[in-house]
N, C-alpha and C. Protein backbone atom coordinates (compact mmCIF):
# COMPACT_ATOMS: atom_id res chain seq x y z
N MET A 1 0.81 -1.19 0.00
CA MET A 1 0.00 0.00 0.00
C MET A 1 0.87 1.27 0.00
N LYS A 2 1.91 1.29 0.85
CA LYS A 2 2.75 2.48 0.94
C LYS A 2 3.46 2.78 -0.38
N GLU A 3 3.87 1.74 -1.09
CA GLU A 3 4.52 1.95 -2.38
C GLU A 3 3.56 2.62 -3.37
N LEU A 4 2.31 2.18 -3.36
CA LEU A 4 1.30 2.76 -4.25
C LEU A 4 1.01 4.20 -3.85
N VAL A 5 0.89 4.47 -2.57
CA VAL A 5 0.68 5.84 -2.09
C VAL A 5 1.84 6.72 -2.54
N ASN A 6 3.06 6.23 -2.38
CA ASN A 6 4.23 7.00 -2.80
C ASN A 6 4.22 7.27 -4.30
N ALA A 7 3.81 6.28 -5.08
CA ALA A 7 3.75 6.46 -6.54
C ALA A 7 2.70 7.50 -6.92
N ILE A 8 1.56 7.47 -6.24
CA ILE A 8 0.50 8.46 -6.50
C ILE A 8 0.99 9.85 -6.17
N VAL A 9 1.59 10.00 -5.01
CA VAL A 9 2.07 11.32 -4.58
C VAL A 9 3.16 11.83 -5.52
N GLN A 10 4.00 10.94 -6.01
CA GLN A 10 5.05 11.35 -6.95
C GLN A 10 4.43 11.86 -8.26
N LEU A 11 3.44 11.15 -8.78
CA LEU A 11 2.77 11.60 -10.00
C LEU A 11 2.06 12.93 -9.78
N GLU A 12 1.42 13.07 -8.62
CA GLU A 12 0.75 14.33 -8.32
C GLU A 12 1.76 15.48 -8.20
N TRP A 13 2.89 15.21 -7.55
CA TRP A 13 3.90 16.24 -7.38
C TRP A 13 4.42 16.71 -8.75
N GLU A 14 4.68 15.76 -9.63
CA GLU A 14 5.15 16.12 -10.97
C GLU A 14 4.12 16.98 -11.70
N ALA A 15 2.83 16.64 -11.54
CA ALA A 15 1.76 17.42 -12.17
C ALA A 15 1.62 18.78 -11.49
N PHE A 16 1.71 18.80 -10.17
CA PHE A 16 1.60 20.06 -9.41
C PHE A 16 2.72 21.02 -9.80
N ASP A 17 3.90 20.49 -10.01
CA ASP A 17 5.06 21.29 -10.39
C ASP A 17 4.83 22.02 -11.71
N LYS A 18 3.97 21.49 -12.55
CA LYS A 18 3.72 22.07 -13.88
C LYS A 18 2.54 23.04 -13.91
N VAL A 19 1.82 23.18 -12.80
CA VAL A 19 0.66 24.07 -12.77
C VAL A 19 1.13 25.52 -12.80
N ASP A 20 0.54 26.29 -13.73
CA ASP A 20 0.82 27.73 -13.80
C ASP A 20 -0.15 28.46 -12.89
N ASN A 21 0.39 29.06 -11.86
CA ASN A 21 -0.41 29.81 -10.90
C ASN A 21 -0.66 31.21 -11.46
N LEU A 22 -1.77 31.82 -11.09
CA LEU A 22 -2.13 33.15 -11.59
C LEU A 22 -1.03 34.18 -11.36
N GLY A 23 -0.49 34.22 -10.17
CA GLY A 23 0.51 35.23 -9.85
C GLY A 23 1.93 34.71 -9.97
N GLY A 24 2.15 33.68 -10.75
CA GLY A 24 3.46 33.04 -10.83
C GLY A 24 3.48 31.80 -9.96
N ARG A 25 4.62 31.22 -9.85
CA ARG A 25 4.77 29.98 -9.09
C ARG A 25 4.40 30.21 -7.62
N ALA A 26 3.52 29.34 -7.12
CA ALA A 26 3.10 29.42 -5.71
C ALA A 26 4.20 28.87 -4.82
N GLY A 27 4.34 29.44 -3.63
CA GLY A 27 5.35 28.99 -2.69
C GLY A 27 5.25 27.51 -2.36
N CYS A 28 4.01 27.00 -2.27
CA CYS A 28 3.82 25.59 -1.93
C CYS A 28 4.34 24.66 -3.04
N GLN A 29 4.55 25.20 -4.25
CA GLN A 29 5.09 24.38 -5.33
C GLN A 29 6.59 24.13 -5.14
N ASN A 30 7.18 24.77 -4.15
CA ASN A 30 8.59 24.56 -3.83
C ASN A 30 8.77 23.82 -2.52
N ASP A 31 7.68 23.26 -2.00
CA ASP A 31 7.73 22.57 -0.71
C ASP A 31 7.23 21.13 -0.86
N GLY A 32 8.07 20.33 -1.47
CA GLY A 32 7.71 18.94 -1.72
C GLY A 32 7.46 18.13 -0.46
N GLU A 33 8.16 18.46 0.61
CA GLU A 33 8.00 17.70 1.85
C GLU A 33 6.59 17.89 2.43
N THR A 34 6.13 19.13 2.52
CA THR A 34 4.78 19.37 3.04
C THR A 34 3.74 18.78 2.11
N PHE A 35 3.93 18.96 0.81
CA PHE A 35 3.02 18.37 -0.17
C PHE A 35 2.91 16.87 0.06
N SER A 36 4.03 16.21 0.21
CA SER A 36 4.06 14.76 0.40
C SER A 36 3.33 14.35 1.68
N ILE A 37 3.57 15.06 2.77
CA ILE A 37 2.91 14.73 4.04
C ILE A 37 1.40 14.87 3.90
N MET A 38 0.96 15.97 3.32
CA MET A 38 -0.47 16.23 3.21
C MET A 38 -1.16 15.20 2.32
N ARG A 39 -0.58 14.92 1.18
CA ARG A 39 -1.20 13.99 0.24
C ARG A 39 -1.17 12.55 0.78
N LYS A 40 -0.05 12.15 1.36
CA LYS A 40 0.04 10.80 1.92
C LYS A 40 -0.95 10.62 3.06
N SER A 41 -1.14 11.67 3.85
CA SER A 41 -2.08 11.59 4.98
C SER A 41 -3.47 11.23 4.50
N GLN A 42 -3.83 11.75 3.35
CA GLN A 42 -5.14 11.43 2.77
C GLN A 42 -5.16 10.02 2.21
N TYR A 43 -4.18 9.68 1.39
CA TYR A 43 -4.22 8.40 0.70
C TYR A 43 -4.01 7.20 1.60
N LEU A 44 -3.37 7.39 2.73
CA LEU A 44 -3.19 6.28 3.66
C LEU A 44 -4.51 5.85 4.30
N THR A 45 -5.57 6.63 4.12
CA THR A 45 -6.90 6.24 4.61
C THR A 45 -7.65 5.40 3.58
N TRP A 46 -7.23 5.46 2.32
CA TRP A 46 -7.94 4.80 1.23
C TRP A 46 -7.62 3.30 1.20
N ASN A 47 -8.53 2.53 0.57
CA ASN A 47 -8.28 1.10 0.37
C ASN A 47 -7.52 0.88 -0.95
N ASP A 48 -7.00 -0.32 -1.11
CA ASP A 48 -6.16 -0.62 -2.29
C ASP A 48 -6.90 -0.44 -3.61
N GLU A 49 -8.15 -0.86 -3.66
CA GLU A 49 -8.91 -0.75 -4.91
C GLU A 49 -9.06 0.72 -5.33
N LEU A 50 -9.37 1.57 -4.39
CA LEU A 50 -9.52 2.99 -4.66
C LEU A 50 -8.18 3.60 -5.06
N LEU A 51 -7.13 3.26 -4.35
CA LEU A 51 -5.79 3.75 -4.69
C LEU A 51 -5.39 3.34 -6.10
N ASN A 52 -5.61 2.08 -6.45
CA ASN A 52 -5.25 1.60 -7.80
C ASN A 52 -6.03 2.33 -8.88
N SER A 53 -7.30 2.57 -8.63
CA SER A 53 -8.12 3.26 -9.62
C SER A 53 -7.64 4.70 -9.83
N TYR A 54 -7.36 5.40 -8.73
CA TYR A 54 -6.89 6.78 -8.86
C TYR A 54 -5.50 6.82 -9.49
N TYR A 55 -4.65 5.89 -9.15
CA TYR A 55 -3.32 5.81 -9.78
C TYR A 55 -3.48 5.67 -11.30
N ASN A 56 -4.41 4.83 -11.72
CA ASN A 56 -4.67 4.68 -13.15
C ASN A 56 -5.21 5.97 -13.76
N ASP A 57 -6.05 6.71 -13.01
CA ASP A 57 -6.52 8.02 -13.48
C ASP A 57 -5.33 8.93 -13.78
N LEU A 58 -4.40 8.97 -12.84
CA LEU A 58 -3.22 9.83 -13.01
C LEU A 58 -2.37 9.41 -14.20
N LEU A 59 -2.17 8.09 -14.36
CA LEU A 59 -1.39 7.60 -15.49
C LEU A 59 -2.06 7.92 -16.82
N LEU A 60 -3.36 7.67 -16.90
CA LEU A 60 -4.09 7.95 -18.15
C LEU A 60 -4.07 9.43 -18.48
N ALA A 61 -4.23 10.26 -17.48
CA ALA A 61 -4.20 11.71 -17.70
C ALA A 61 -2.82 12.12 -18.22
N GLU A 62 -1.78 11.62 -17.58
CA GLU A 62 -0.42 11.95 -17.99
C GLU A 62 -0.16 11.52 -19.43
N GLN A 63 -0.60 10.29 -19.77
CA GLN A 63 -0.39 9.77 -21.12
C GLN A 63 -1.13 10.59 -22.18
N SER A 64 -2.26 11.16 -21.79
CA SER A 64 -3.05 11.94 -22.75
C SER A 64 -2.67 13.42 -22.75
N GLY A 65 -1.72 13.81 -21.88
CA GLY A 65 -1.30 15.20 -21.83
C GLY A 65 -2.20 16.08 -20.98
N TRP A 66 -3.05 15.47 -20.15
CA TRP A 66 -3.96 16.23 -19.29
C TRP A 66 -3.39 16.25 -17.88
N ASN A 67 -3.51 17.37 -17.20
CA ASN A 67 -2.98 17.54 -15.85
C ASN A 67 -4.15 17.60 -14.87
N LEU A 68 -4.38 16.52 -14.13
CA LEU A 68 -5.49 16.47 -13.18
C LEU A 68 -5.34 17.49 -12.05
N ILE A 69 -4.11 17.81 -11.68
CA ILE A 69 -3.90 18.79 -10.62
C ILE A 69 -4.26 20.18 -11.13
N MET A 70 -3.91 20.48 -12.35
CA MET A 70 -4.31 21.75 -12.96
C MET A 70 -5.84 21.83 -13.01
N GLU A 71 -6.47 20.73 -13.41
CA GLU A 71 -7.94 20.71 -13.47
C GLU A 71 -8.54 20.97 -12.10
N LYS A 72 -7.99 20.35 -11.07
CA LYS A 72 -8.50 20.55 -9.71
C LYS A 72 -8.45 22.03 -9.34
N TYR A 73 -7.31 22.66 -9.57
CA TYR A 73 -7.17 24.07 -9.21
C TYR A 73 -8.04 24.96 -10.08
N ALA A 74 -8.19 24.61 -11.33
CA ALA A 74 -9.09 25.38 -12.21
C ALA A 74 -10.52 25.31 -11.70
N ARG A 75 -10.95 24.14 -11.29
CA ARG A 75 -12.32 23.98 -10.78
C ARG A 75 -12.53 24.76 -9.48
N MET A 76 -11.50 24.85 -8.66
CA MET A 76 -11.63 25.61 -7.41
C MET A 76 -11.86 27.09 -7.69
N MET A 77 -11.38 27.56 -8.82
CA MET A 77 -11.54 28.97 -9.17
C MET A 77 -13.00 29.36 -9.38
N LYS A 78 -13.86 28.39 -9.56
CA LYS A 78 -15.29 28.70 -9.68
C LYS A 78 -15.77 29.44 -8.43
N SER A 79 -15.10 29.18 -7.32
CA SER A 79 -15.47 29.83 -6.06
C SER A 79 -14.50 30.95 -5.67
N THR A 80 -13.24 30.85 -6.10
CA THR A 80 -12.24 31.81 -5.65
C THR A 80 -11.89 32.89 -6.67
N ASN A 81 -12.15 32.61 -7.96
CA ASN A 81 -11.83 33.59 -9.02
C ASN A 81 -12.72 33.29 -10.22
N LEU A 82 -13.97 33.69 -10.14
CA LEU A 82 -14.97 33.36 -11.15
C LEU A 82 -14.58 33.86 -12.54
N GLU A 83 -13.96 35.00 -12.61
CA GLU A 83 -13.55 35.56 -13.92
C GLU A 83 -12.56 34.64 -14.62
N LYS A 84 -11.55 34.19 -13.90
CA LYS A 84 -10.55 33.28 -14.46
C LYS A 84 -11.18 31.92 -14.76
N TYR A 85 -12.05 31.45 -13.86
CA TYR A 85 -12.73 30.18 -14.09
C TYR A 85 -13.53 30.21 -15.39
N ALA A 86 -14.20 31.30 -15.65
CA ALA A 86 -15.01 31.44 -16.87
C ALA A 86 -14.14 31.25 -18.11
N MET A 87 -12.89 31.65 -18.04
CA MET A 87 -11.98 31.48 -19.18
C MET A 87 -11.51 30.04 -19.33
N LEU A 88 -11.48 29.29 -18.24
CA LEU A 88 -10.98 27.91 -18.25
C LEU A 88 -12.08 26.87 -18.41
N GLU A 89 -13.29 27.22 -18.03
CA GLU A 89 -14.38 26.25 -17.94
C GLU A 89 -14.60 25.47 -19.23
N LYS A 90 -14.48 26.12 -20.36
CA LYS A 90 -14.74 25.46 -21.65
C LYS A 90 -13.79 24.29 -21.91
N ASP A 91 -12.63 24.29 -21.26
CA ASP A 91 -11.65 23.23 -21.47
C ASP A 91 -11.76 22.09 -20.46
N LEU A 92 -12.65 22.25 -19.46
CA LEU A 92 -12.77 21.23 -18.41
C LEU A 92 -13.84 20.21 -18.76
N PRO A 93 -13.62 18.95 -18.41
CA PRO A 93 -14.67 17.94 -18.60
C PRO A 93 -15.93 18.34 -17.82
N VAL A 94 -17.07 18.06 -18.39
CA VAL A 94 -18.35 18.43 -17.77
C VAL A 94 -18.70 17.46 -16.65
N ILE A 95 -19.06 18.02 -15.52
CA ILE A 95 -19.58 17.23 -14.38
C ILE A 95 -21.01 17.70 -14.19
N ALA A 96 -21.95 16.85 -14.46
CA ALA A 96 -23.35 17.30 -14.41
C ALA A 96 -24.26 16.18 -13.93
N GLY A 97 -25.52 16.55 -13.78
CA GLY A 97 -26.57 15.59 -13.47
C GLY A 97 -26.35 14.82 -12.20
N GLU A 98 -26.53 13.51 -12.31
CA GLU A 98 -26.47 12.62 -11.15
C GLU A 98 -25.11 12.66 -10.47
N ARG A 99 -24.05 12.71 -11.26
CA ARG A 99 -22.69 12.76 -10.69
C ARG A 99 -22.53 14.00 -9.83
N ASP A 100 -22.96 15.14 -10.33
CA ASP A 100 -22.83 16.39 -9.59
C ASP A 100 -23.63 16.32 -8.29
N MET A 101 -24.84 15.81 -8.36
CA MET A 101 -25.68 15.72 -7.16
C MET A 101 -25.06 14.78 -6.12
N LEU A 102 -24.54 13.64 -6.58
CA LEU A 102 -23.92 12.68 -5.66
C LEU A 102 -22.65 13.26 -5.04
N GLN A 103 -21.86 13.98 -5.84
CA GLN A 103 -20.67 14.63 -5.29
C GLN A 103 -21.04 15.57 -4.15
N GLU A 104 -22.09 16.34 -4.37
CA GLU A 104 -22.49 17.31 -3.35
C GLU A 104 -22.96 16.60 -2.07
N GLU A 105 -23.58 15.45 -2.20
CA GLU A 105 -23.98 14.68 -1.02
C GLU A 105 -22.75 14.18 -0.26
N ILE A 106 -21.77 13.67 -1.00
CA ILE A 106 -20.53 13.18 -0.38
C ILE A 106 -19.82 14.35 0.31
N ILE A 107 -19.79 15.49 -0.34
CA ILE A 107 -19.13 16.67 0.22
C ILE A 107 -19.80 17.08 1.53
N LYS A 108 -21.12 17.01 1.60
CA LYS A 108 -21.84 17.36 2.84
C LYS A 108 -21.36 16.50 4.01
N PHE A 109 -21.21 15.20 3.77
CA PHE A 109 -20.73 14.31 4.84
C PHE A 109 -19.31 14.69 5.26
N GLN A 110 -18.47 14.95 4.28
CA GLN A 110 -17.08 15.25 4.60
C GLN A 110 -16.94 16.60 5.30
N VAL A 111 -17.73 17.57 4.91
CA VAL A 111 -17.70 18.87 5.59
C VAL A 111 -18.15 18.69 7.04
N ALA A 112 -19.18 17.89 7.25
CA ALA A 112 -19.65 17.63 8.62
C ALA A 112 -18.55 16.96 9.45
N TRP A 113 -17.81 16.03 8.85
CA TRP A 113 -16.70 15.40 9.55
C TRP A 113 -15.63 16.42 9.92
N MET A 114 -15.33 17.33 8.96
CA MET A 114 -14.31 18.34 9.23
C MET A 114 -14.78 19.29 10.32
N GLU A 115 -16.06 19.63 10.33
CA GLU A 115 -16.58 20.50 11.39
C GLU A 115 -16.50 19.80 12.75
N GLU A 116 -16.77 18.50 12.77
CA GLU A 116 -16.64 17.73 14.01
C GLU A 116 -15.19 17.73 14.48
N PHE A 117 -14.27 17.55 13.55
CA PHE A 117 -12.84 17.60 13.88
C PHE A 117 -12.47 18.97 14.46
N ALA A 118 -12.93 20.04 13.81
CA ALA A 118 -12.60 21.40 14.24
C ALA A 118 -13.15 21.70 15.63
N GLU A 119 -14.32 21.15 15.90
CA GLU A 119 -14.90 21.36 17.23
C GLU A 119 -14.09 20.63 18.31
N LYS A 120 -13.61 19.45 17.97
CA LYS A 120 -12.87 18.64 18.94
C LYS A 120 -11.41 19.11 19.08
N TYR A 121 -10.83 19.59 17.98
CA TYR A 121 -9.42 20.00 17.97
C TYR A 121 -9.28 21.39 17.35
N PRO A 122 -9.76 22.42 18.03
CA PRO A 122 -9.77 23.77 17.44
C PRO A 122 -8.39 24.32 17.09
N LYS A 123 -7.37 24.00 17.89
CA LYS A 123 -6.02 24.52 17.59
C LYS A 123 -5.48 23.91 16.29
N MET A 124 -5.60 22.61 16.16
CA MET A 124 -5.10 21.97 14.94
C MET A 124 -5.93 22.42 13.74
N ALA A 125 -7.23 22.51 13.92
CA ALA A 125 -8.10 22.96 12.83
C ALA A 125 -7.79 24.40 12.44
N GLY A 126 -7.35 25.19 13.40
CA GLY A 126 -7.00 26.57 13.13
C GLY A 126 -5.81 26.71 12.21
N ASN A 127 -5.02 25.64 12.08
CA ASN A 127 -3.88 25.64 11.15
C ASN A 127 -4.23 25.03 9.80
N ALA A 128 -5.46 24.59 9.67
CA ALA A 128 -5.91 23.97 8.41
C ALA A 128 -6.69 24.99 7.58
N ARG A 129 -7.17 24.55 6.46
CA ARG A 129 -8.01 25.39 5.60
C ARG A 129 -9.29 25.76 6.34
N SER A 130 -9.89 26.88 5.94
CA SER A 130 -11.24 27.14 6.41
C SER A 130 -12.12 26.01 5.89
N ILE A 131 -13.28 25.85 6.43
CA ILE A 131 -14.07 24.66 6.09
C ILE A 131 -15.05 24.89 4.95
N ARG A 132 -15.77 25.97 4.97
CA ARG A 132 -16.90 26.18 4.06
C ARG A 132 -16.57 27.04 2.84
N THR A 133 -17.18 26.71 1.72
CA THR A 133 -17.04 27.48 0.49
C THR A 133 -17.41 28.94 0.71
N SER A 134 -18.34 29.20 1.59
CA SER A 134 -18.75 30.58 1.87
C SER A 134 -17.60 31.43 2.40
N GLU A 135 -16.51 30.80 2.84
CA GLU A 135 -15.35 31.52 3.35
C GLU A 135 -14.27 31.74 2.29
N ASP A 136 -14.51 31.29 1.07
CA ASP A 136 -13.53 31.41 0.00
C ASP A 136 -13.33 32.86 -0.43
N ASN A 137 -12.12 33.13 -0.88
CA ASN A 137 -11.81 34.36 -1.59
C ASN A 137 -10.57 34.10 -2.43
N ALA A 138 -10.04 35.10 -3.07
CA ALA A 138 -8.90 34.91 -3.97
C ALA A 138 -7.66 34.38 -3.25
N PHE A 139 -7.59 34.54 -1.93
CA PHE A 139 -6.42 34.11 -1.17
C PHE A 139 -6.71 32.96 -0.22
N ASN A 140 -7.93 32.43 -0.26
CA ASN A 140 -8.32 31.38 0.67
C ASN A 140 -9.25 30.40 -0.04
N THR A 141 -8.84 29.17 -0.10
CA THR A 141 -9.67 28.12 -0.67
C THR A 141 -10.04 27.15 0.44
N SER A 142 -11.31 27.01 0.68
CA SER A 142 -11.79 26.17 1.78
C SER A 142 -11.62 24.69 1.50
N TYR A 143 -11.74 23.93 2.56
CA TYR A 143 -11.75 22.47 2.49
C TYR A 143 -12.87 21.99 1.55
N GLU A 144 -14.04 22.57 1.69
CA GLU A 144 -15.19 22.18 0.86
C GLU A 144 -14.91 22.41 -0.62
N THR A 145 -14.38 23.57 -0.95
CA THR A 145 -14.07 23.90 -2.35
C THR A 145 -12.95 23.01 -2.87
N TYR A 146 -11.93 22.79 -2.07
CA TYR A 146 -10.82 21.94 -2.45
C TYR A 146 -11.32 20.53 -2.74
N LEU A 147 -12.16 20.02 -1.85
CA LEU A 147 -12.72 18.69 -2.01
C LEU A 147 -13.55 18.59 -3.30
N ARG A 148 -14.35 19.60 -3.56
CA ARG A 148 -15.18 19.63 -4.77
C ARG A 148 -14.29 19.60 -6.02
N GLY A 149 -13.24 20.40 -6.00
CA GLY A 149 -12.33 20.42 -7.14
C GLY A 149 -11.65 19.08 -7.35
N GLU A 150 -11.18 18.51 -6.26
CA GLU A 150 -10.47 17.24 -6.34
C GLU A 150 -11.39 16.11 -6.80
N MET A 151 -12.55 16.01 -6.19
CA MET A 151 -13.47 14.93 -6.53
C MET A 151 -13.91 15.00 -8.00
N SER A 152 -13.97 16.21 -8.53
CA SER A 152 -14.38 16.39 -9.92
C SER A 152 -13.37 15.85 -10.91
N THR A 153 -12.15 15.58 -10.46
CA THR A 153 -11.14 15.04 -11.36
C THR A 153 -11.15 13.51 -11.42
N TYR A 154 -11.89 12.88 -10.51
CA TYR A 154 -11.90 11.42 -10.48
C TYR A 154 -12.63 10.85 -11.69
N SER A 155 -12.08 9.77 -12.24
CA SER A 155 -12.78 9.04 -13.30
C SER A 155 -14.08 8.48 -12.74
N GLU A 156 -14.92 8.00 -13.60
CA GLU A 156 -16.20 7.42 -13.15
C GLU A 156 -15.94 6.25 -12.21
N ASN A 157 -14.97 5.41 -12.55
CA ASN A 157 -14.66 4.25 -11.69
C ASN A 157 -14.14 4.70 -10.33
N THR A 158 -13.21 5.62 -10.32
CA THR A 158 -12.66 6.11 -9.05
C THR A 158 -13.75 6.77 -8.23
N PHE A 159 -14.60 7.54 -8.87
CA PHE A 159 -15.68 8.21 -8.15
C PHE A 159 -16.63 7.20 -7.51
N ILE A 160 -16.99 6.15 -8.24
CA ILE A 160 -17.87 5.11 -7.69
C ILE A 160 -17.21 4.44 -6.49
N LEU A 161 -15.93 4.12 -6.62
CA LEU A 161 -15.20 3.50 -5.52
C LEU A 161 -15.09 4.46 -4.33
N TYR A 162 -14.89 5.74 -4.61
CA TYR A 162 -14.81 6.73 -3.55
C TYR A 162 -16.14 6.84 -2.81
N CYS A 163 -17.23 6.83 -3.54
CA CYS A 163 -18.56 6.85 -2.90
C CYS A 163 -18.74 5.63 -2.00
N GLY A 164 -18.30 4.48 -2.47
CA GLY A 164 -18.36 3.27 -1.66
C GLY A 164 -17.50 3.38 -0.41
N PHE A 165 -16.34 3.97 -0.55
CA PHE A 165 -15.42 4.19 0.57
C PHE A 165 -16.08 5.08 1.62
N ILE A 166 -16.67 6.18 1.19
CA ILE A 166 -17.34 7.10 2.12
C ILE A 166 -18.53 6.41 2.79
N THR A 167 -19.29 5.64 2.02
CA THR A 167 -20.43 4.90 2.57
C THR A 167 -19.98 3.93 3.65
N THR A 168 -18.88 3.24 3.41
CA THR A 168 -18.33 2.32 4.41
C THR A 168 -17.94 3.06 5.68
N LEU A 169 -17.28 4.20 5.53
CA LEU A 169 -16.90 4.99 6.71
C LEU A 169 -18.13 5.41 7.49
N LEU A 170 -19.17 5.83 6.79
CA LEU A 170 -20.41 6.23 7.47
C LEU A 170 -21.01 5.07 8.24
N LYS A 171 -21.07 3.90 7.60
CA LYS A 171 -21.64 2.72 8.25
C LYS A 171 -20.83 2.32 9.48
N GLU A 172 -19.52 2.55 9.44
CA GLU A 172 -18.64 2.17 10.54
C GLU A 172 -18.46 3.31 11.55
N SER A 173 -19.21 4.40 11.36
CA SER A 173 -19.12 5.58 12.23
C SER A 173 -17.69 6.10 12.36
N ARG A 174 -16.98 6.10 11.23
CA ARG A 174 -15.61 6.61 11.20
C ARG A 174 -15.63 8.02 10.60
N ASN A 175 -14.73 8.85 11.03
CA ASN A 175 -14.62 10.22 10.57
C ASN A 175 -13.35 10.35 9.74
N LEU A 176 -13.52 10.53 8.44
CA LEU A 176 -12.37 10.61 7.54
C LEU A 176 -11.46 11.79 7.86
N ALA A 177 -12.04 12.91 8.24
CA ALA A 177 -11.22 14.07 8.59
C ALA A 177 -10.31 13.75 9.78
N MET A 178 -10.85 13.08 10.77
CA MET A 178 -10.05 12.70 11.95
C MET A 178 -8.91 11.76 11.54
N GLU A 179 -9.23 10.79 10.70
CA GLU A 179 -8.22 9.82 10.28
C GLU A 179 -7.12 10.49 9.45
N THR A 180 -7.51 11.37 8.57
CA THR A 180 -6.53 12.07 7.75
C THR A 180 -5.66 12.97 8.61
N MET A 181 -6.27 13.71 9.52
CA MET A 181 -5.50 14.60 10.39
C MET A 181 -4.59 13.81 11.34
N ARG A 182 -5.04 12.66 11.76
CA ARG A 182 -4.19 11.80 12.61
C ARG A 182 -2.94 11.41 11.82
N ASN A 183 -3.13 11.04 10.55
CA ASN A 183 -1.97 10.72 9.70
C ASN A 183 -1.06 11.93 9.52
N THR A 184 -1.65 13.10 9.37
CA THR A 184 -0.87 14.32 9.19
C THR A 184 -0.01 14.59 10.42
N ALA A 185 -0.62 14.43 11.59
CA ALA A 185 0.13 14.67 12.83
C ALA A 185 1.23 13.64 13.01
């Protein structure tokens, strides 16, 4: 599992390194160690089937010349920089209908988990992203918006597996935000 997580994070880092930021290269694009910790913290919660599917998403995107990390950040601009998003939207794959509605349901659960985490660990949460899209601006991208952008890059197979993963966590009364933050710490 750790080898696969490392391979995913390496592919993401290579893609992240190529993202053109609005104001030039972002400082976080020069901090591979923090990037690695944050991304691994998330993926170490996933099961092998989900990891393999997302790894294949990254490989297929790379082979076709598409940058999933760029797509994620472009999608986040819908909330943080609508003018720039309007210029990029035509080039992004369409997420609509049932997929969009299901994503929003999954996001609601995850936002609730993050709010539970923030209530229980306010100091640690204070060092994380704001939680709600309503808090977004050009210099702040919330957990909710980030999640929406990221989830929108998943292939249909990865998205279905991710929904199953979240459903399992709900049935087991597990909090994904807590698990991810535990890995981060």
